[in-house]
XYZ file of C-alpha atoms in Angstrom:
613
model
C -140.563 -34.064 -69.727
C -143.191 -34.015 -66.976
C -140.420 -34.130 -64.359
C -138.697 -31.161 -65.972
C -141.904 -29.127 -65.966
C -142.515 -29.900 -62.314
C -139.001 -28.831 -61.460
C -139.431 -25.553 -63.338
C -142.738 -24.901 -61.571
C -141.144 -25.533 -58.168
C -138.282 -23.216 -59.042
C -140.676 -20.467 -60.094
C -142.779 -20.890 -56.963
C -139.711 -20.552 -54.765
C -138.393 -17.336 -56.328
C -138.368 -14.096 -54.371
C -140.706 -11.413 -55.666
C -140.254 -7.709 -54.901
C -143.393 -5.621 -54.571
C -143.123 -1.863 -54.262
C -145.532 -0.440 -51.731
C -145.919 2.981 -50.204
C -142.495 4.474 -49.787
C -140.357 1.360 -49.797
C -139.916 -2.109 -51.294
C -140.866 -5.326 -49.548
C -139.438 -8.759 -50.279
C -141.954 -11.589 -50.624
C -140.711 -15.178 -50.578
C -142.901 -17.925 -52.040
C -142.340 -21.632 -51.420
C -143.822 -24.719 -53.036
C -145.804 -25.642 -49.911
C -146.387 -24.076 -46.468
C -144.430 -25.079 -43.376
C -146.630 -25.153 -40.267
C -145.001 -24.383 -36.913
C -145.555 -23.015 -33.413
C -143.805 -19.820 -32.296
C -144.074 -17.271 -29.464
C -147.077 -14.959 -29.898
C -146.789 -11.186 -29.525
C -149.392 -8.443 -29.836
C -146.691 -6.318 -31.431
C -146.349 -8.639 -34.407
C -147.590 -5.983 -36.846
C -146.360 -2.874 -35.024
C -144.167 -0.699 -37.205
C -143.714 2.938 -36.219
C -142.398 5.324 -38.860
C -142.180 9.100 -38.780
C -142.441 11.736 -41.476
C -139.030 13.003 -42.570
C -138.802 16.757 -42.199
C -137.105 18.969 -44.764
C -133.577 19.894 -43.599
C -132.570 23.530 -43.224
C -130.948 24.951 -46.351
C -127.191 25.427 -46.544
C -127.202 27.636 -49.661
C -129.600 30.060 -51.286
C -130.006 30.098 -55.044
C -130.995 33.274 -56.877
C -133.108 33.494 -60.032
C -132.762 37.136 -61.046
C -131.504 40.555 -60.015
C -132.062 41.860 -56.504
C -134.823 44.378 -55.872
C -132.616 47.470 -56.056
C -131.424 46.523 -59.540
C -134.670 45.015 -60.775
C -136.789 48.108 -60.053
C -134.698 50.118 -62.502
C -136.558 48.218 -65.234
C -140.081 49.143 -64.106
C -142.099 51.029 -66.695
C -143.887 53.181 -64.078
C -142.565 54.954 -61.009
C -143.426 53.516 -57.621
C -144.774 55.235 -54.567
C -145.794 53.392 -51.422
C -148.375 54.012 -48.745
C -150.329 52.315 -45.976
C -154.037 52.190 -45.227
C -156.009 51.000 -42.257
C -158.481 48.168 -41.664
C -162.099 47.872 -42.769
C -164.599 45.962 -40.624
C -168.263 46.603 -41.494
C -170.237 47.990 -38.600
C -167.079 48.669 -36.644
C -164.915 50.886 -38.809
C -165.841 54.519 -38.401
C -165.350 56.472 -41.605
C -163.672 59.631 -40.403
C -160.965 60.217 -43.009
C -160.756 63.834 -44.110
C -158.383 63.341 -47.064
C -161.223 63.319 -49.576
C -159.169 65.301 -52.086
C -156.563 62.514 -52.275
C -157.672 60.020 -54.916
C -155.537 57.344 -53.209
C -156.097 58.382 -49.602
C -157.778 56.676 -46.673
C -161.193 58.040 -47.605
C -160.942 56.703 -51.171
C -159.763 53.302 -49.893
C -162.630 53.091 -47.368
C -165.172 54.034 -50.014
C -164.224 50.952 -52.057
C -165.235 48.752 -49.137
C -168.396 50.763 -48.490
C -169.440 50.241 -52.111
C -168.488 46.555 -52.227
C -171.941 45.245 -51.215
C -170.473 42.496 -49.038
C -172.367 39.475 -47.772
C -171.938 38.295 -44.165
C -168.728 40.226 -43.450
C -169.278 41.516 -39.925
C -166.129 40.816 -37.924
C -162.641 39.324 -38.145
C -161.077 36.096 -36.954
C -159.062 35.154 -33.888
C -155.835 36.884 -34.871
C -154.752 40.418 -35.693
C -150.983 39.962 -35.987
C -148.545 37.348 -37.272
C -148.313 34.346 -34.934
C -144.887 32.921 -34.103
C -144.600 29.229 -34.990
C -144.076 26.358 -32.601
C -142.318 23.085 -33.377
C -144.539 20.270 -34.621
C -144.424 17.517 -31.953
C -143.177 14.109 -33.095
C -146.448 12.563 -31.922
C -148.202 14.299 -34.836
C -145.717 12.934 -37.372
C -146.293 9.185 -36.922
C -147.354 7.590 -40.195
C -150.832 6.003 -40.204
C -151.607 2.307 -40.803
C -151.263 1.401 -44.459
C -154.116 0.408 -46.692
C -153.960 -3.285 -47.533
C -153.414 -2.787 -51.235
C -151.199 -0.165 -52.774
C -149.338 0.745 -55.946
C -146.978 -1.899 -57.332
C -144.937 0.209 -59.737
C -141.168 0.048 -59.859
C -140.451 3.557 -61.169
C -138.751 6.562 -59.618
C -139.443 10.236 -60.158
C -136.664 12.188 -61.909
C -134.317 13.946 -59.510
C -135.584 17.375 -60.653
C -139.268 16.481 -60.186
C -141.187 19.292 -58.478
C -143.480 17.944 -55.764
C -145.429 20.040 -53.321
C -148.783 21.289 -52.086
C -150.877 24.290 -53.030
C -153.266 26.884 -51.688
C -154.617 30.249 -52.804
C -154.808 33.518 -50.894
C -158.551 34.074 -51.122
C -159.254 30.568 -49.868
C -156.891 30.477 -46.888
C -155.765 33.967 -45.817
C -158.804 35.722 -44.383
C -158.055 39.309 -43.271
C -159.718 40.545 -46.453
C -160.280 44.140 -45.284
C -157.149 44.427 -43.160
C -153.793 46.099 -43.734
C -154.732 47.936 -46.888
C -156.272 45.183 -49.020
C -159.122 46.375 -51.250
C -162.131 44.348 -52.458
C -161.919 41.572 -55.023
C -164.563 39.768 -57.041
C -164.675 36.936 -54.504
C -166.018 39.101 -51.695
C -169.272 39.264 -53.665
C -169.421 35.596 -54.532
C -171.270 34.171 -51.530
C -175.007 34.698 -51.297
C -177.613 34.248 -48.610
C -176.208 32.500 -45.566
C -173.074 31.181 -47.289
C -169.826 31.950 -45.474
C -167.471 34.436 -47.131
C -163.696 34.453 -47.178
C -163.061 37.047 -44.490
C -161.785 34.416 -41.990
C -161.090 31.121 -43.815
C -157.882 29.629 -42.325
C -156.395 32.937 -41.138
C -153.236 32.009 -42.966
C -152.420 35.715 -43.294
C -151.514 35.592 -39.606
C -150.733 31.870 -39.255
C -148.478 31.406 -42.320
C -145.345 30.750 -40.263
C -146.994 27.832 -38.472
C -148.517 26.493 -41.692
C -145.121 26.544 -43.412
C -143.477 24.809 -40.460
C -146.122 22.075 -40.559
C -145.463 21.501 -44.269
C -141.699 21.350 -43.765
C -142.152 18.896 -40.887
C -144.048 16.593 -43.260
C -141.230 16.679 -45.813
C -142.928 18.871 -48.438
C -140.405 20.523 -50.767
C -142.513 23.048 -52.750
C -145.251 25.343 -51.454
C -147.515 26.933 -54.060
C -149.452 30.024 -53.008
C -150.932 33.133 -54.591
C -150.531 36.848 -53.928
C -153.676 39.005 -54.102
C -153.431 41.855 -56.574
C -155.599 44.031 -54.298
C -153.265 43.581 -51.321
C -150.274 44.838 -53.317
C -152.081 47.557 -55.312
C -155.297 48.502 -53.507
C -156.191 50.913 -56.321
C -155.085 48.329 -58.905
C -153.959 50.606 -61.713
C -150.495 51.690 -62.901
C -149.272 54.777 -61.085
C -151.317 54.091 -57.946
C -149.462 53.576 -54.643
C -148.093 50.190 -53.602
C -149.139 48.844 -50.208
C -146.070 48.747 -47.952
C -147.663 46.230 -45.587
C -148.547 43.894 -48.449
C -145.024 43.990 -49.874
C -143.520 43.279 -46.463
C -145.917 40.411 -45.753
C -145.089 38.399 -48.880
C -141.422 39.233 -48.591
C -141.439 37.581 -45.162
C -143.627 34.700 -46.354
C -141.187 33.871 -49.162
C -138.226 34.104 -46.800
C -140.022 31.867 -44.300
C -140.550 29.229 -46.999
C -136.869 29.364 -47.959
C -135.677 29.300 -44.353
C -137.767 26.147 -43.820
C -135.855 24.396 -46.620
C -138.725 24.575 -49.116
C -139.144 26.400 -52.423
C -141.955 28.874 -53.279
C -144.238 28.637 -56.315
C -146.085 31.946 -56.748
C -149.314 32.585 -58.667
C -150.071 36.192 -59.544
C -153.842 35.932 -60.007
C -155.921 33.102 -58.558
C -159.592 34.051 -59.037
C -159.382 37.128 -56.760
C -159.758 39.610 -59.614
C -159.958 43.262 -58.540
C -163.575 44.217 -58.125
C -163.227 47.131 -60.524
C -162.890 44.702 -63.447
C -166.169 42.944 -62.664
C -169.626 44.116 -63.629
C -171.910 45.658 -61.070
C -175.280 47.383 -61.258
C -175.218 48.895 -57.785
C -171.676 50.181 -57.255
C -169.919 53.257 -58.517
C -166.572 52.652 -60.159
C -163.232 54.243 -59.390
C -162.981 57.383 -61.577
C -160.149 55.878 -63.628
C -162.084 52.856 -64.834
C -165.632 51.660 -65.375
C -167.112 48.265 -64.640
C -167.588 46.088 -67.664
C -170.038 43.248 -68.089
C -167.462 41.399 -70.156
C -165.004 40.861 -67.296
C -161.478 41.323 -68.636
C -162.643 42.841 -71.897
C -161.867 46.264 -70.442
C -159.043 47.832 -72.396
C -157.080 48.821 -69.283
C -156.786 45.258 -68.009
C -153.608 44.257 -69.877
C -151.584 47.295 -68.810
C -152.845 47.010 -65.244
C -151.986 43.332 -64.892
C -148.550 43.729 -66.492
C -147.751 46.591 -64.113
C -148.803 44.464 -61.120
C -146.761 41.497 -62.354
C -143.692 43.677 -62.853
C -143.933 44.838 -59.243
C -144.009 41.223 -58.025
C -141.117 40.146 -60.258
C -138.880 43.037 -59.285
C -139.501 42.558 -55.572
C -139.405 38.771 -55.328
C -137.966 37.451 -58.604
C -134.512 36.880 -57.149
C -135.858 34.252 -54.725
C -138.795 32.556 -56.495
C -137.931 29.688 -58.881
C -141.421 29.145 -60.367
C -144.043 31.729 -61.342
C -147.616 31.333 -62.622
C -149.292 34.354 -64.205
C -152.945 33.237 -64.320
C -154.801 30.445 -62.583
C -157.574 28.858 -64.670
C -158.262 32.053 -66.661
C -161.093 30.470 -68.655
C -163.306 30.783 -65.577
C -163.061 34.568 -65.400
C -162.149 35.842 -68.849
C -165.717 35.112 -70.009
C -165.505 35.895 -73.739
C -163.171 36.244 -76.711
C -161.792 39.659 -75.777
C -161.221 38.541 -72.190
C -159.184 35.519 -73.311
C -157.318 37.625 -75.863
C -156.365 40.069 -73.104
C -155.121 37.265 -70.859
C -152.988 35.828 -73.675
C -151.353 39.186 -74.418
C -150.886 40.122 -70.753
C -149.231 36.786 -70.013
C -146.839 37.136 -72.951
C -145.793 40.634 -71.897
C -145.000 39.392 -68.399
C -142.986 36.471 -69.803
C -140.879 38.788 -71.976
C -140.299 41.178 -69.059
C -139.132 38.347 -66.820
C -136.794 36.638 -69.283
C -135.797 39.381 -71.721
C -135.575 42.387 -69.389
C -134.814 40.957 -65.940
C -133.028 37.906 -67.402
C -134.743 35.755 -64.816
C -133.474 32.187 -64.683
C -136.492 30.632 -63.007
C -139.544 29.299 -64.818
C -142.688 31.219 -65.691
C -145.865 29.615 -66.982
C -149.643 29.664 -66.893
C -152.117 27.084 -65.569
C -155.459 25.982 -66.989
C -158.579 24.170 -65.874
C -159.902 21.405 -68.083
C -161.499 18.187 -66.969
C -160.169 16.085 -69.817
C -162.861 15.552 -72.437
C -162.850 11.915 -73.510
C -165.112 10.817 -76.380
C -168.054 8.770 -75.173
C -167.442 6.394 -78.050
C -163.800 6.703 -79.169
C -164.641 4.682 -82.298
C -167.272 7.220 -83.368
C -165.772 10.053 -85.456
C -168.382 12.579 -84.305
C -167.553 11.865 -80.656
C -163.849 12.292 -81.347
C -164.637 15.582 -83.088
C -166.623 16.668 -80.021
C -163.715 15.851 -77.702
C -161.276 17.762 -79.903
C -163.589 20.757 -79.983
C -163.930 20.615 -76.201
C -160.140 20.637 -75.807
C -159.792 23.494 -78.321
C -162.263 25.755 -76.524
C -160.876 24.920 -73.083
C -157.159 24.879 -73.862
C -156.286 25.635 -77.472
C -157.903 29.058 -77.119
C -155.000 30.044 -74.819
C -152.361 27.480 -75.623
C -152.184 27.652 -79.421
C -150.589 31.130 -79.463
C -148.684 30.904 -76.160
C -147.023 27.525 -76.658
C -146.984 27.046 -80.421
C -147.294 30.493 -81.971
C -150.369 29.166 -83.773
C -153.626 30.881 -84.645
C -156.657 30.582 -82.370
C -158.526 27.323 -83.133
C -161.016 27.402 -85.979
C -163.775 26.419 -83.544
C -163.079 29.613 -81.581
C -162.917 31.899 -84.612
C -166.089 30.436 -86.077
C -168.102 30.395 -82.854
C -167.083 33.106 -80.385
C -168.724 36.516 -80.865
C -166.180 39.224 -81.633
C -163.429 36.727 -82.471
C -160.542 37.932 -84.610
C -157.403 36.367 -86.002
C -154.004 37.157 -84.523
C -151.692 38.845 -87.022
C -148.210 37.565 -87.817
C -146.371 39.952 -85.515
C -148.654 38.981 -82.643
C -148.084 35.287 -83.293
C -144.314 35.784 -83.268
C -144.445 37.780 -80.029
C -146.759 35.280 -78.305
C -144.941 32.158 -79.475
C -143.199 30.067 -76.812
C -143.948 32.467 -73.968
C -144.249 29.816 -71.261
C -141.651 27.535 -69.707
C -144.223 24.943 -68.664
C -147.829 23.990 -69.275
C -149.757 24.080 -65.998
C -152.904 21.961 -65.833
C -155.401 21.234 -63.057
C -156.667 17.780 -64.152
C -158.907 16.918 -61.226
C -160.994 14.472 -63.223
C -162.294 13.590 -66.679
C -165.608 14.175 -68.409
C -167.390 12.135 -71.081
C -168.032 14.166 -74.233
C -170.397 13.656 -77.178
C -171.956 16.029 -79.749
C -175.029 18.121 -79.058
C -178.181 16.268 -80.090
C -178.736 18.576 -83.055
C -175.064 18.350 -84.030
C -172.148 20.675 -83.357
C -172.571 22.764 -86.506
C -176.238 23.543 -85.891
C -175.591 24.495 -82.274
C -172.575 26.682 -83.064
C -174.216 28.521 -85.963
C -176.129 31.116 -83.943
C -174.293 33.033 -81.210
C -177.587 34.400 -79.914
C -178.953 30.903 -79.450
C -180.406 30.048 -76.073
C -178.897 26.580 -76.367
C -177.394 25.762 -72.982
C -174.538 23.914 -74.687
C -173.282 26.990 -76.583
C -170.423 27.722 -77.306
C -168.991 24.239 -76.676
C -171.942 22.549 -78.364
C -171.036 19.207 -76.805
C -172.664 17.211 -74.039
C -170.613 16.645 -70.876
C -171.453 13.589 -68.782
C -169.993 11.424 -66.046
C -171.435 8.129 -67.346
C -169.495 6.132 -69.907
C -170.949 4.383 -72.942
C -171.595 1.222 -70.909
C -173.595 3.017 -68.222
C -170.903 3.102 -65.529
C -169.669 6.170 -63.670
C -166.390 7.324 -65.157
C -164.810 6.643 -61.751
C -165.397 6.695 -57.987
C -167.296 9.871 -57.114
C -166.277 12.514 -54.593
C -168.349 15.096 -52.727
C -168.315 17.315 -55.829
C -167.653 16.984 -59.559
C -164.389 15.061 -59.067
C -164.250 11.367 -59.979
C -161.162 9.191 -59.540
C -159.951 8.776 -63.140
C -156.204 7.976 -63.039
C -155.970 6.172 -66.376
C -157.572 9.124 -68.124
C -154.997 11.358 -66.414
C -152.228 9.397 -68.125
C -154.038 9.715 -71.457
C -154.474 13.438 -70.830
C -150.779 14.011 -70.086
C -149.909 12.280 -73.346
C -152.354 14.533 -75.208
C -150.902 17.711 -73.666
C -147.250 16.763 -74.208
C -147.712 15.667 -77.794
C -150.000 18.581 -78.680
C -148.366 21.580 -76.989
C -144.834 20.191 -76.663
C -143.826 21.801 -73.359
C -143.040 20.290 -69.952
C -146.201 19.768 -67.905
C -146.853 20.736 -64.305
C -149.890 19.103 -62.706
C -150.535 22.338 -60.878
C -153.575 21.210 -58.873
C -155.277 17.897 -58.214
C -157.297 16.766 -55.244
C -160.325 14.870 -53.970
C -163.085 15.946 -51.531
C -164.284 12.771 -49.833
C -168.073 12.532 -49.890
C -169.642 13.720 -46.633
C -166.264 14.123 -44.955
C -167.137 17.347 -43.125
C -169.970 15.567 -41.303
C -167.707 12.870 -39.830
C -166.001 12.723 -36.449
C -162.473 14.104 -36.495
C -160.830 10.680 -36.309
C -162.860 9.526 -39.318
C -161.996 12.657 -41.294
C -158.322 11.971 -40.675
C -158.560 8.374 -41.933
C -159.345 9.399 -45.503
C -158.556 6.308 -47.565
C -160.532 7.398 -50.684
C -158.303 10.459 -50.932
C -155.233 8.248 -50.591
C -156.481 6.083 -53.451
C -156.954 9.208 -55.558
C -153.497 10.622 -54.916
C -151.501 7.402 -55.110
C -153.254 6.236 -58.276
C -152.707 9.614 -59.943
C -149.049 9.726 -58.928
C -148.570 6.152 -60.142
C -150.050 7.085 -63.536
C -147.758 10.121 -63.683
C -144.808 7.761 -63.229
C -146.066 5.548 -66.044
C -146.578 8.608 -68.208
C -142.961 9.637 -67.637
C -141.322 6.239 -68.019
C -143.571 4.404 -70.462
C -144.990 7.231 -72.586
C -141.976 9.556 -72.632
C -143.970 12.523 -71.342
C -142.011 15.275 -69.581
C -144.030 15.836 -66.419
C -142.104 18.477 -64.531
C -144.005 18.237 -61.268
C -147.236 17.856 -59.311
C -148.809 20.104 -56.658
C -151.570 18.651 -54.486
C -154.689 20.698 -53.759
C -154.924 21.649 -51.054
C -152.546 21.588 -48.116
C -155.518 22.179 -45.774
C -159.305 22.289 -45.924
C -160.277 25.804 -46.953
C -162.985 28.111 -48.249
C -164.260 26.563 -51.459
C -166.003 29.638 -52.849
C -168.923 29.931 -50.493
C -168.591 26.645 -48.608
C -166.491 24.808 -46.060
C -168.405 21.584 -46.658
C -166.420 20.247 -49.633
C -163.042 19.488 -48.111
C -160.142 19.116 -50.535
C -157.475 19.464 -47.856
C -154.640 17.260 -46.653
C -155.247 18.687 -43.188
C -158.446 19.190 -41.204
C -158.989 22.730 -39.901
C -161.000 23.341 -36.746
C -163.165 26.345 -37.666
C -163.392 27.511 -34.041
C -159.768 27.248 -32.925
C -157.970 27.187 -36.319
C -156.044 24.101 -35.170
C -154.729 21.885 -37.987
C -154.607 18.059 -38.065
C -152.743 15.948 -40.625
C -154.845 13.491 -42.621
C -153.743 9.964 -43.495
C -153.544 10.855 -47.197
C -150.968 13.567 -46.492
C -148.554 11.055 -44.967
C -149.117 8.539 -47.732
C -148.768 11.005 -50.584
C -145.488 12.435 -49.296
C -144.214 8.966 -48.402
C -145.059 7.689 -51.888
C -143.149 10.460 -53.624
C -140.134 10.604 -51.325
C -139.747 6.848 -51.520
C -139.607 7.095 -55.299
C -137.279 10.026 -55.803
C -134.387 9.131 -58.118
C -131.223 8.850 -56.027
C -128.960 8.194 -59.009
C -128.175 11.874 -59.527
C-alpha cells in the first residue's frame, strides 16, 4: 500500500500544470526531484520582447439607424444652424452689434461675460485640429511583468465590449472656442485650482489620441459630447452650432476609420449653466436659474431635443449610447431625478420606436457598492439595501423594471410622488443595458439613532440625511476594505463580483462596467519613469477583470462589457493631482506616454477573448 501511495505521489509531482498569466498560458513541469547541471550562461536568459497588437483597419462599416437626411425628418423641432466666435477673457473684445438677435454673437458673448469664471485667462498650445503621426514601435513594447498575476482559465465572450473612456469636460479644453457656451463645470474650481479650459487639448488632438488607442489594440472608445457645444443656447428652437456638429462627425469617423467603435455619452457632468443656480448671474430670458438643479420644468424638453439632434446626426454610426452619466450627482432632489428618468425614457423611445435604431441605448450610474458592515446583522443589511435603493433603485426601478420608486425614497425625499400606471408602463424597460461605475465599495451601517429616526424629519440637520446610514472604509474587523488609492478608491475586486451579482439579479438587464479606475497614491509627484511603472493600477485592473470573468462564468451574470477610466490623466474637477489615466500627460507639451497598466490591461483582455465564435 505504501509503495502504491509513493508511486501516486511521484506521478502527481511529475504532471504538467498550466497556469494562465497575463495574455497567454505558460506550461510548468514539476518533477519529483531537481536535476542539477551546468549550462552556458547568457544575460538574455529572461529577455522576451513583445509588442502591443494594433487594431486592424476595418473592411466593412455597420450601420445602426437611418442616415442623417432621413433621420432628421423625425425631429420634433425645426433646425437652424449658425456659428459663433471664440471667447478668451481679457483678450476677446466685445464689439458685436447684433444685440437685437437673441441668438447672435452679442448674446453668445454675454453668456461668457456673466459666467463668473475662475482662472480662465488664455488658451492652450493649439487652435486647430492636429494631424496624427504614427505611433513608433519603440513605444509599443510591453513592460516587464509583475511576478504574480491572475491564474484564471476563463475567456471573455466573443461579443464582450472592452475599451477605454474619457469625458469632454475633462480632456477637451477649448471651452470658450468655436461656439461652445458655459457649463456648470466652468464654475467648479475655486481659488487657485486649475479649470478645464486647457486639460488635454483633446478637442484639437483627438486624431492623435485615437491613433494611440488603436495602436494599443483598444476596440471601443467611450467619450461624451458637450450639450453646450452643440446647442450654445441649449433650448429647443435655438440654433445648432455648425462647428460642433462637424467636429463630432469627424471624431466619430476617425474612431471608425481606426478600426474602433464609438460609445457616446450625451451628458457627462457638463450641464448647461442655465440649469444651475446662481446668485450673481442673469439668466437667459427663456429660462431662470433654479436652486434645485434639474427641477426646472423646461429641462426634460430641452434634453430630449438635444438628444434627438445627436441621434439623428450620428445614430447611423454609433453602436452604443448613454443618455446620462452618474445623474445622482447633479439631479440633487426628487424632482431632478424624476426629470432625468422621464427624459431618458423619451430618448429611448425616440431611438428605438421612431428611428428604429438597432444599437444599444442605456444609462450609467455611480454607486460605490454598499456592503453591510456586519452581514449577519439585520439592521446592517437593511442599511445596505436602503443605500442601494437611494443610489440606484431611485432611477432603476422604473427604467428597468417598470416598478414604483422605492419606499425609502417616497417616505424620505421632500416632494416625492408616486408614478402613475401609465408612467410606469411608458418607463418600463427603457434601457438596453445597466451602466455602472463601480470604482470601489463602501461599508454601510445604520445611523447611530437608527434609520427611522434620522429619516423622519426632512428639515433635520443630520449630516446623514437622506441616506441615514454611515459610510466607512473600515470593515468590522478594523481593516481597510482594500488597498487605498490617492482618493476614495480602494481595491475591492471581490466586492465587485458580489455587486455584479446584485445588479444582474435585481434589475435583470445586461451590465456594462462603464467606468472603473485607480489613481495611484502620490503618482503625480513621481519621476516620469516611476509614474509609468504603475503596478498598483495593474493589480486593480487585472483583479477587477478577473472577477468579471468569474462573475460571467461562475455566477451566470451577463456582463456586456467594461470601459476603463481613463485613457489618459485628465482634469479631475479642479485638480490634475489625482491621476486616473492609463497614459501620463505632460502638462507643458501635451505629450502622452503609455503606462505599464495600459499594456497589461489590454494584454489581459485580448489574451482571453473567446476565439470559438
